[in-house]
GROMACS .gro file of C-alpha atoms in nm:
model
  206
    1MET     CA    1  -1.402  11.741  -2.221
    2THR     CA    2  -1.768  11.713  -2.189
    3ASP     CA    3  -1.953  11.508  -1.959
    4LEU     CA    4  -2.079  11.155  -1.984
    5ALA     CA    5  -2.503  11.167  -1.991
    6PHE     CA    6  -2.657  10.889  -1.890
    7PRO     CA    7  -2.979  10.830  -2.009
    8SER     CA    8  -3.275  10.965  -1.911
    9GLY     CA    9  -3.427  10.605  -1.707
   10PHE     CA   10  -3.103  10.460  -1.646
   11LEU     CA   11  -3.105  10.200  -1.351
   12TRP     CA   12  -2.875  10.338  -1.062
   13GLY     CA   13  -2.900  10.091  -0.786
   14ALA     CA   14  -2.644   9.842  -0.491
   15ALA     CA   15  -2.712   9.423  -0.543
   16THR     CA   16  -2.737   9.212  -0.232
   17ALA     CA   17  -2.785   8.795  -0.233
   18ALA     CA   18  -3.015   8.680  -0.021
   19HIS     CA   19  -2.747   8.377   0.154
   20GLN     CA   20  -2.491   8.665   0.167
   21VAL     CA   21  -2.708   8.930   0.422
   22GLU     CA   22  -3.076   8.753   0.566
   23GLY     CA   23  -2.915   8.565   0.783
   24ASN     CA   24  -2.996   8.174   0.906
   25ASN     CA   25  -3.066   8.016   0.591
   26THR     CA   26  -3.086   7.719   0.777
   27ASN     CA   27  -3.217   7.448   0.443
   28SER     CA   28  -3.006   7.564   0.169
   29ASP     CA   29  -2.688   7.320   0.056
   30TRP     CA   30  -2.453   7.649   0.156
   31TRP     CA   31  -2.562   7.691   0.462
   32GLU     CA   32  -2.436   7.314   0.539
   33TRP     CA   33  -2.160   7.383   0.281
   34GLU     CA   34  -2.018   7.656   0.562
   35GLN     CA   35  -2.011   7.360   0.848
   36LYS     CA   36  -1.844   7.135   0.619
   37PRO     CA   37  -1.510   7.009   0.785
   38GLY     CA   38  -1.279   7.101   0.455
   39THR     CA   39  -1.480   7.380   0.258
   40PRO     CA   40  -1.336   7.691   0.182
   41CYS     CA   41  -1.510   7.827   0.470
   42LYS     CA   42  -1.391   8.059   0.711
   43GLU     CA   43  -1.675   8.242   0.839
   44PRO     CA   44  -2.028   8.044   0.880
   45SER     CA   45  -2.206   8.312   0.730
   46GLY     CA   46  -2.500   8.314   1.088
   47ASP     CA   47  -2.671   8.590   1.132
   48ALA     CA   48  -2.524   8.767   0.804
   49ILE     CA   49  -2.611   9.156   0.865
   50ASP     CA   50  -2.953   9.002   0.993
   51HIS     CA   51  -3.113   9.185   0.685
   52TYR     CA   52  -3.446   8.969   0.679
   53ASN     CA   53  -3.542   9.131   0.952
   54ARG     CA   54  -3.378   9.500   0.876
   55TYR     CA   55  -3.482   9.518   0.527
   56GLY     CA   56  -3.643   9.858   0.561
   57ARG     CA   57  -3.420  10.040   0.717
   58ASP     CA   58  -3.108   9.862   0.458
   59ILE     CA   59  -3.359   9.950   0.178
   60ALA     CA   60  -3.369  10.303   0.379
   61LEU     CA   61  -3.059  10.325   0.383
   62ILE     CA   62  -2.972  10.177  -0.022
   63ALA     CA   63  -3.230  10.457  -0.140
   64GLY     CA   64  -3.054  10.700   0.073
   65LEU     CA   65  -2.737  10.693  -0.103
   66GLY     CA   66  -2.985  10.822  -0.405
   67PHE     CA   67  -2.996  10.517  -0.577
   68ASN     CA   68  -3.314  10.434  -0.787
   69THR     CA   69  -3.301  10.032  -0.794
   70TYR     CA   70  -3.191   9.756  -0.574
   71ARG     CA   71  -3.162   9.452  -0.710
   72PHE     CA   72  -3.204   9.173  -0.423
   73SER     CA   73  -3.295   8.773  -0.436
   74VAL     CA   74  -3.538   8.579  -0.341
   75GLU     CA   75  -3.449   8.249  -0.099
   76TRP     CA   76  -3.523   7.873  -0.295
   77ALA     CA   77  -3.457   7.733   0.053
   78ARG     CA   78  -3.745   7.936   0.297
   79ILE     CA   79  -3.944   7.948   0.013
   80GLU     CA   80  -3.935   7.644  -0.103
   81PRO     CA   81  -3.812   7.384   0.251
   82THR     CA   82  -3.962   7.105   0.123
   83GLU     CA   83  -4.046   6.893  -0.184
   84GLY     CA   84  -4.343   7.053  -0.345
   85VAL     CA   85  -4.473   7.273  -0.040
   86PHE     CA   86  -4.466   7.639  -0.076
   87ASP     CA   87  -4.364   7.875   0.215
   88GLU     CA   88  -4.729   8.088   0.214
   89THR     CA   89  -4.540   8.358   0.474
   90GLN     CA   90  -4.211   8.334   0.290
   91LEU     CA   91  -4.373   8.469   0.007
   92GLU     CA   92  -4.607   8.678   0.186
   93HIS     CA   93  -4.190   8.816   0.337
   94TYR     CA   94  -4.088   8.836   0.020
   95ARG     CA   95  -4.382   9.081  -0.077
   96ARG     CA   96  -4.275   9.325   0.182
   97VAL     CA   97  -3.971   9.301   0.124
   98VAL     CA   98  -4.078   9.469  -0.336
   99ALA     CA   99  -4.294   9.739  -0.121
  100ALA     CA  100  -4.061   9.820   0.125
  101VAL     CA  101  -3.866   9.884  -0.231
  102ARG     CA  102  -4.151  10.006  -0.389
  103GLN     CA  103  -4.218  10.333  -0.077
  104SER     CA  104  -3.894  10.447  -0.145
  105ASN     CA  105  -3.903  10.484  -0.456
  106MET     CA  106  -3.652  10.286  -0.630
  107ILE     CA  107  -3.801  10.010  -0.867
  108PRO     CA  108  -3.732   9.630  -0.742
  109MET     CA  109  -3.520   9.377  -0.976
  110VAL     CA  110  -3.534   9.000  -0.829
  111THR     CA  111  -3.257   8.819  -0.901
  112LEU     CA  112  -3.485   8.463  -0.921
  113ASN     CA  113  -3.099   8.205  -0.802
  114HIS     CA  114  -2.800   8.347  -0.688
  115PHE     CA  115  -2.606   8.026  -0.633
  116THR     CA  116  -2.818   7.880  -0.342
  117LEU     CA  117  -3.051   7.534  -0.402
  118PRO     CA  118  -3.292   7.417  -0.160
  119ASN     CA  119  -3.087   7.091   0.088
  120TRP     CA  120  -3.388   6.876  -0.078
  121VAL     CA  121  -3.228   6.975  -0.425
  122ALA     CA  122  -2.910   6.949  -0.348
  123LYS     CA  123  -2.963   6.608  -0.194
  124GLN     CA  124  -3.135   6.489  -0.523
  125GLY     CA  125  -2.816   6.613  -0.713
  126SER     CA  126  -2.863   7.011  -0.738
  127TRP     CA  127  -2.716   7.130  -1.181
  128LEU     CA  128  -2.628   6.788  -1.185
  129ALA     CA  129  -2.929   6.661  -1.164
  130ASP     CA  130  -3.197   6.636  -1.491
  131THR     CA  131  -3.510   6.730  -1.253
  132THR     CA  132  -3.347   7.039  -1.199
  133PRO     CA  133  -3.511   7.327  -1.542
  134ALA     CA  134  -3.818   7.166  -1.448
  135LEU     CA  135  -3.830   7.249  -1.044
  136PHE     CA  136  -3.641   7.549  -1.026
  137GLU     CA  137  -3.903   7.648  -1.335
  138ARG     CA  138  -4.186   7.570  -1.063
  139TYR     CA  139  -4.026   7.737  -0.749
  140VAL     CA  140  -4.015   8.088  -1.028
  141ARG     CA  141  -4.352   8.006  -1.116
  142ARG     CA  142  -4.433   8.028  -0.817
  143VAL     CA  143  -4.234   8.366  -0.714
  144VAL     CA  144  -4.401   8.523  -0.977
  145GLU     CA  145  -4.731   8.459  -0.924
  146ALA     CA  146  -4.695   8.504  -0.562
  147LEU     CA  147  -4.529   8.860  -0.644
  148GLY     CA  148  -4.692   8.962  -0.948
  149ASP     CA  149  -4.707   9.274  -1.095
  150THR     CA  150  -4.534   9.454  -0.845
  151VAL     CA  151  -4.127   9.382  -0.980
  152ASP     CA  152  -4.023   9.542  -1.322
  153TRP     CA  153  -3.733   9.317  -1.376
  154TYR     CA  154  -3.641   9.025  -1.296
  155CYS     CA  155  -3.274   8.805  -1.274
  156THR     CA  156  -3.334   8.425  -1.361
  157ILE     CA  157  -2.917   8.293  -1.157
  158ASN     CA  158  -2.714   8.554  -1.058
  159GLU     CA  159  -2.371   8.467  -1.280
  160PRO     CA  160  -2.427   8.059  -1.366
  161GLY     CA  161  -2.082   8.051  -1.486
  162ILE     CA  162  -1.952   8.096  -1.143
  163VAL     CA  163  -2.196   7.810  -1.014
  164ALA     CA  164  -2.074   7.522  -1.286
  165LEU     CA  165  -1.657   7.681  -1.259
  166CYS     CA  166  -1.665   7.665  -0.865
  167GLY     CA  167  -1.911   7.396  -0.839
  168TYR     CA  168  -1.846   7.103  -1.041
  169LEU     CA  169  -1.486   7.230  -1.251
  170GLY     CA  170  -1.346   7.331  -0.943
  171PRO     CA  171  -1.184   7.559  -0.765
  172LEU     CA  172  -1.381   7.408  -0.513
  173GLY     CA  173  -1.496   7.691  -0.316
  174PHE     CA  174  -1.907   7.642  -0.393
  175PRO     CA  175  -2.131   7.305  -0.342
  176PRO     CA  176  -2.132   7.079  -0.426
  177GLY     CA  177  -1.752   7.042  -0.480
  178VAL     CA  178  -1.700   6.810  -0.733
  179THR     CA  179  -1.505   6.813  -0.989
  180GLY     CA  180  -1.436   6.725  -1.367
  181PHE     CA  181  -1.492   6.836  -1.739
  182ALA     CA  182  -1.817   6.621  -1.679
  183ASN     CA  183  -1.948   6.753  -1.414
  184TRP     CA  184  -1.921   7.109  -1.576
  185ASP     CA  185  -2.005   7.052  -1.879
  186ARG     CA  186  -2.372   6.839  -1.726
  187ALA     CA  187  -2.402   7.123  -1.429
  188ALA     CA  188  -2.353   7.407  -1.690
  189ARG     CA  189  -2.614   7.228  -1.939
  190GLY     CA  190  -2.859   7.164  -1.592
  191LEU     CA  191  -2.846   7.564  -1.544
  192ILE     CA  192  -2.893   7.641  -1.917
  193GLU     CA  193  -3.171   7.506  -1.951
  194GLY     CA  194  -3.311   7.663  -1.567
  195HIS     CA  195  -3.293   7.964  -1.696
  196ARG     CA  196  -3.415   7.878  -2.042
  197ARG     CA  197  -3.710   7.764  -1.798
  198ALA     CA  198  -3.754   8.028  -1.633
  199ARG     CA  199  -3.742   8.317  -1.930
  200ALA     CA  200  -3.952   8.175  -2.004
  201ALA     CA  201  -4.212   8.116  -1.743
  202VAL     CA  202  -4.152   8.540  -1.673
  203LYS     CA  203  -4.195   8.620  -1.965
  204GLU     CA  204  -4.577   8.392  -1.964
  205LEU     CA  205  -4.706   8.493  -1.625
  206ARG     CA  206  -4.583   8.894  -1.692
   0.00000   0.00000   0.00000
């Protein structure tokens, strides 16, 4: 037996999704989905673990476990609660989260979309709408500009294949809860285009 050695700089991390931990993500499609009768959401997120307010303590706990990286998502529904209107207080909140990660001697890795969409995007058709990839790119640009050079790594869209499968083909676990191969194909193409646009924006700005 030989010891398995990881390379210098290997990223050991923990990860969260904003909607699953922050709580009270009331402007998102997932919040509305959780309140809708007949969906698989038997336990609405509610306050979750209140990571939105307790992030400092949570980050300290993660660092205390010996990790060197924290992957977390910024919430589009908070940052752009209505179309074209960006909430500077929410951008400042995420700047403070990034600063707390750095102060804990960890590397911040930011996911730009982890399952949720703002309600106004959902009402326009979610990932079935031709407009969504460009709207996503605009939001990504605003986030990357706001966080500047404080973030080392960005993830564009978390598990886009799962989003396409569970939201647009079945089983109906995710919003918008539509079925059919045509919907899956269209949503998958939208997610791919959203990723491409987001990646290009990050590379351009960083």
